Amino acid sequence: MTPQHSDTQARVDAWIWAVRLFKTRSAAAVACRAGHVRVNGVTAKPALTVRPGDEIRVRHAGVERIVIVERIIHKRVGPPVAAQCLIDRSPPPPPKEVLATLPQRERGAGRPTKRERRETDRLMGRTDQPPDVVGR
């Protein structure tokens, strides 16, 4: 039994991969399973079918993309052809001046170590000694 491809519908994971919203189809499927892909306002599983006119919202790398399905494709195509298969309704990215003012934490910084906490306590004027127990 061979699967038949129709020109009116496609799997959402295959379509968002084919129009180059994700690098691999498996990454698109993982995003669907994680709840980062919504079709017409409903969280989409990878096998959900999309049709022309459907609105797809994809959250990837901290950016939300909003696209309207213009044409169904099943295979990955070049960027100019992929651009013809969707209508991009994504909001414009924030200006670089705004991004520069946002505080950013060093990658992998995590929670402070005990040594870093002690240094912070010394800087703030707190002592290393525990408080005296009353009644000793």
PDB file of C-alpha atoms in Angstrom:
ATOM      1  CA  MET A   1       0.000   0.000   0.000  1.00  0.00           C
ATOM      2  CA  THR A   2       1.613   3.276  -1.079  1.00  0.00           C
ATOM      3  CA  PRO A   3       0.677   6.579   0.525  1.00  0.00           C
ATOM      4  CA  GLN A   4      -0.951   9.008  -1.864  1.00  0.00           C
ATOM      5  CA  HIS A   5      -0.122  12.687  -1.688  1.00  0.00           C
ATOM      6  CA  SER A   6      -2.972  15.020  -2.321  1.00  0.00           C
ATOM      7  CA  ASP A   7      -2.522  18.609  -3.386  1.00  0.00           C
ATOM      8  CA  THR A   8      -5.111  19.806  -0.892  1.00  0.00           C
ATOM      9  CA  GLN A   9      -3.596  18.665   2.405  1.00  0.00           C
ATOM     10  CA  ALA A  10      -0.323  17.685   4.071  1.00  0.00           C
ATOM     11  CA  ARG A  11       0.985  16.752   7.502  1.00  0.00           C
ATOM     12  CA  VAL A  12       1.858  19.841   9.526  1.00  0.00           C
ATOM     13  CA  ASP A  13       5.351  18.598  10.448  1.00  0.00           C
ATOM     14  CA  ALA A  14       6.159  17.835   6.802  1.00  0.00           C
ATOM     15  CA  TRP A  15       4.781  21.166   5.574  1.00  0.00           C
ATOM     16  CA  ILE A  16       6.642  23.381   8.079  1.00  0.00           C
ATOM     17  CA  TRP A  17       9.834  21.488   7.218  1.00  0.00           C
ATOM     18  CA  ALA A  18       9.189  21.779   3.461  1.00  0.00           C
ATOM     19  CA  VAL A  19       8.725  25.563   3.642  1.00  0.00           C
ATOM     20  CA  ARG A  20      11.943  25.854   5.654  1.00  0.00           C
ATOM     21  CA  LEU A  21      10.602  26.881   9.069  1.00  0.00           C
ATOM     22  CA  PHE A  22      12.682  24.007  10.546  1.00  0.00           C
ATOM     23  CA  LYS A  23      15.970  22.478   9.383  1.00  0.00           C
ATOM     24  CA  THR A  24      14.829  18.868   9.731  1.00  0.00           C
ATOM     25  CA  ARG A  25      11.502  17.115   9.684  1.00  0.00           C
ATOM     26  CA  SER A  26      12.280  15.422  12.971  1.00  0.00           C
ATOM     27  CA  ALA A  27      12.886  18.843  14.579  1.00  0.00           C
ATOM     28  CA  ALA A  28       9.494  19.948  13.245  1.00  0.00           C
ATOM     29  CA  ALA A  29       7.852  16.843  14.719  1.00  0.00           C
ATOM     30  CA  VAL A  30       9.537  17.425  18.092  1.00  0.00           C
ATOM     31  CA  ALA A  31       8.281  21.022  18.107  1.00  0.00           C
ATOM     32  CA  CYS A  32       4.759  19.771  17.394  1.00  0.00           C
ATOM     33  CA  ARG A  33       4.913  17.233  20.224  1.00  0.00           C
ATOM     34  CA  ALA A  34       6.271  19.901  22.597  1.00  0.00           C
ATOM     35  CA  GLY A  35       3.304  22.171  21.855  1.00  0.00           C
ATOM     36  CA  HIS A  36       5.238  24.861  19.974  1.00  0.00           C
ATOM     37  CA  VAL A  37       3.103  24.563  16.831  1.00  0.00           C
ATOM     38  CA  ARG A  38      -0.525  25.701  16.668  1.00  0.00           C
ATOM     39  CA  VAL A  39      -2.850  25.364  13.675  1.00  0.00           C
ATOM     40  CA  ASN A  40      -5.872  27.671  13.699  1.00  0.00           C
ATOM     41  CA  GLY A  41      -5.368  28.260  17.422  1.00  0.00           C
ATOM     42  CA  VAL A  42      -5.210  24.562  18.376  1.00  0.00           C
ATOM     43  CA  THR A  43      -2.038  22.795  19.490  1.00  0.00           C
ATOM     44  CA  ALA A  44      -0.994  20.521  16.630  1.00  0.00           C
ATOM     45  CA  LYS A  45       0.308  16.975  16.708  1.00  0.00           C
ATOM     46  CA  PRO A  46       2.777  16.099  13.920  1.00  0.00           C
ATOM     47  CA  ALA A  47       0.204  14.146  11.861  1.00  0.00           C
ATOM     48  CA  LEU A  48      -2.415  16.929  11.807  1.00  0.00           C
ATOM     49  CA  THR A  49      -3.300  17.834   8.233  1.00  0.00           C
ATOM     50  CA  VAL A  50      -3.118  21.406   6.997  1.00  0.00           C
ATOM     51  CA  ARG A  51      -4.954  22.915   4.056  1.00  0.00           C
ATOM     52  CA  PRO A  52      -4.601  26.188   2.151  1.00  0.00           C
ATOM     53  CA  GLY A  53      -5.879  29.053   4.271  1.00  0.00           C
ATOM     54  CA  ASP A  54      -4.868  27.549   7.639  1.00  0.00           C
ATOM     55  CA  GLU A  55      -2.976  29.771  10.078  1.00  0.00           C
ATOM     56  CA  ILE A  56       0.122  28.183  11.610  1.00  0.00           C
ATOM     57  CA  ARG A  57       1.918  29.682  14.620  1.00  0.00           C
ATOM     58  CA  VAL A  58       5.401  28.313  15.296  1.00  0.00           C
ATOM     59  CA  ARG A  59       7.523  29.240  18.322  1.00  0.00           C
ATOM     60  CA  HIS A  60      11.159  28.479  17.558  1.00  0.00           C
ATOM     61  CA  ALA A  61      14.333  29.903  19.129  1.00  0.00           C
ATOM     62  CA  GLY A  62      12.330  32.430  21.143  1.00  0.00           C
ATOM     63  CA  VAL A  63      10.638  33.898  18.056  1.00  0.00           C
ATOM     64  CA  GLU A  64       7.032  33.352  17.073  1.00  0.00           C
ATOM     65  CA  ARG A  65       6.336  32.969  13.363  1.00  0.00           C
ATOM     66  CA  ILE A  66       2.778  33.354  12.075  1.00  0.00           C
ATOM     67  CA  VAL A  67       2.201  32.029   8.557  1.00  0.00           C
ATOM     68  CA  ILE A  68      -0.822  31.347   6.394  1.00  0.00           C
ATOM     69  CA  VAL A  69      -0.740  28.241   4.177  1.00  0.00           C
ATOM     70  CA  GLU A  70      -0.918  29.456   0.577  1.00  0.00           C
ATOM     71  CA  ARG A  71       0.025  26.241  -1.229  1.00  0.00           C
ATOM     72  CA  ILE A  72       0.614  22.650  -0.141  1.00  0.00           C
ATOM     73  CA  ILE A  73       4.001  21.064  -0.800  1.00  0.00           C
ATOM     74  CA  HIS A  74       5.336  17.723   0.380  1.00  0.00           C
ATOM     75  CA  LYS A  75       9.039  17.936  -0.508  1.00  0.00           C
ATOM     76  CA  ARG A  76      11.604  20.467   0.627  1.00  0.00           C
ATOM     77  CA  VAL A  77      12.169  23.129  -2.015  1.00  0.00           C
ATOM     78  CA  GLY A  78      14.430  26.130  -2.494  1.00  0.00           C
ATOM     79  CA  PRO A  79      13.820  29.366  -0.577  1.00  0.00           C
ATOM     80  CA  PRO A  80      12.183  31.287  -3.476  1.00  0.00           C
ATOM     81  CA  VAL A  81       9.662  28.487  -4.081  1.00  0.00           C
ATOM     82  CA  ALA A  82       9.065  28.025  -0.347  1.00  0.00           C
ATOM     83  CA  ALA A  83       8.300  31.738   0.015  1.00  0.00           C
ATOM     84  CA  GLN A  84       5.497  31.367  -2.548  1.00  0.00           C
ATOM     85  CA  CYS A  85       3.854  28.622  -0.461  1.00  0.00           C
ATOM     86  CA  LEU A  86       3.128  30.803   2.562  1.00  0.00           C
ATOM     87  CA  ILE A  87       2.060  34.274   3.596  1.00  0.00           C
ATOM     88  CA  ASP A  88       4.220  35.523   6.466  1.00  0.00           C
ATOM     89  CA  ARG A  89       2.190  37.479   9.054  1.00  0.00           C
ATOM     90  CA  SER A  90       4.905  37.450  11.728  1.00  0.00           C
ATOM     91  CA  PRO A  91       5.360  40.660  13.724  1.00  0.00           C
ATOM     92  CA  PRO A  92       8.560  42.552  12.913  1.00  0.00           C
ATOM     93  CA  PRO A  93      11.509  41.860  15.212  1.00  0.00           C
ATOM     94  CA  PRO A  94      12.183  44.470  17.925  1.00  0.00           C
ATOM     95  CA  PRO A  95      14.744  47.166  17.086  1.00  0.00           C
ATOM     96  CA  LYS A  96      18.388  46.426  17.924  1.00  0.00           C
ATOM     97  CA  GLU A  97      18.411  49.298  20.447  1.00  0.00           C
ATOM     98  CA  VAL A  98      15.730  47.530  22.491  1.00  0.00           C
ATOM     99  CA  LEU A  99      17.534  44.185  22.309  1.00  0.00           C
ATOM    100  CA  ALA A 100      20.791  45.777  23.479  1.00  0.00           C
ATOM    101  CA  THR A 101      19.150  47.182  26.634  1.00  0.00           C
ATOM    102  CA  LEU A 102      17.654  43.852  27.742  1.00  0.00           C
ATOM    103  CA  PRO A 103      19.668  42.182  30.503  1.00  0.00           C
ATOM    104  CA  GLN A 104      21.328  38.970  29.420  1.00  0.00           C
ATOM    105  CA  ARG A 105      22.713  36.280  31.661  1.00  0.00           C
ATOM    106  CA  GLU A 106      25.891  34.446  30.753  1.00  0.00           C
ATOM    107  CA  ARG A 107      25.223  31.098  29.185  1.00  0.00           C
ATOM    108  CA  GLY A 108      25.537  28.283  31.664  1.00  0.00           C
ATOM    109  CA  ALA A 109      25.779  30.623  34.636  1.00  0.00           C
ATOM    110  CA  GLY A 110      22.980  28.883  36.535  1.00  0.00           C
ATOM    111  CA  ARG A 111      22.759  29.283  40.284  1.00  0.00           C
ATOM    112  CA  PRO A 112      25.671  30.800  42.192  1.00  0.00           C
ATOM    113  CA  THR A 113      28.134  28.425  43.800  1.00  0.00           C
ATOM    114  CA  LYS A 114      28.716  28.447  47.533  1.00  0.00           C
ATOM    115  CA  ARG A 115      31.935  30.392  47.015  1.00  0.00           C
ATOM    116  CA  GLU A 116      30.196  33.016  44.859  1.00  0.00           C
ATOM    117  CA  ARG A 117      27.421  33.347  47.457  1.00  0.00           C
ATOM    118  CA  ARG A 118      29.954  33.924  50.230  1.00  0.00           C
ATOM    119  CA  GLU A 119      31.688  36.598  48.137  1.00  0.00           C
ATOM    120  CA  THR A 120      28.346  38.284  47.543  1.00  0.00           C
ATOM    121  CA  ASP A 121      27.560  38.121  51.269  1.00  0.00           C
ATOM    122  CA  ARG A 122      30.914  39.756  52.109  1.00  0.00           C
ATOM    123  CA  LEU A 123      30.290  42.469  49.525  1.00  0.00           C
ATOM    124  CA  MET A 124      26.850  43.165  50.989  1.00  0.00           C
ATOM    125  CA  GLY A 125      28.265  43.348  54.525  1.00  0.00           C
ATOM    126  CA  ARG A 126      26.707  40.132  55.773  1.00  0.00           C
ATOM    127  CA  THR A 127      28.846  37.905  57.963  1.00  0.00           C
ATOM    128  CA  ASP A 128      29.754  34.248  57.477  1.00  0.00           C
ATOM    129  CA  GLN A 129      29.003  33.471  61.100  1.00  0.00           C
ATOM    130  CA  PRO A 130      25.617  32.006  62.026  1.00  0.00           C
ATOM    131  CA  PRO A 131      23.525  34.111  64.410  1.00  0.00           C
ATOM    132  CA  ASP A 132      24.076  33.478  68.129  1.00  0.00           C
ATOM    133  CA  VAL A 133      21.669  31.088  69.699  1.00  0.00           C
ATOM    134  CA  VAL A 134      19.811  32.767  72.542  1.00  0.00           C
ATOM    135  CA  GLY A 135      19.860  30.969  75.898  1.00  0.00           C
ATOM    136  CA  ARG A 136      23.182  29.158  75.652  1.00  0.00           C
TER     137      ARG A 136
END
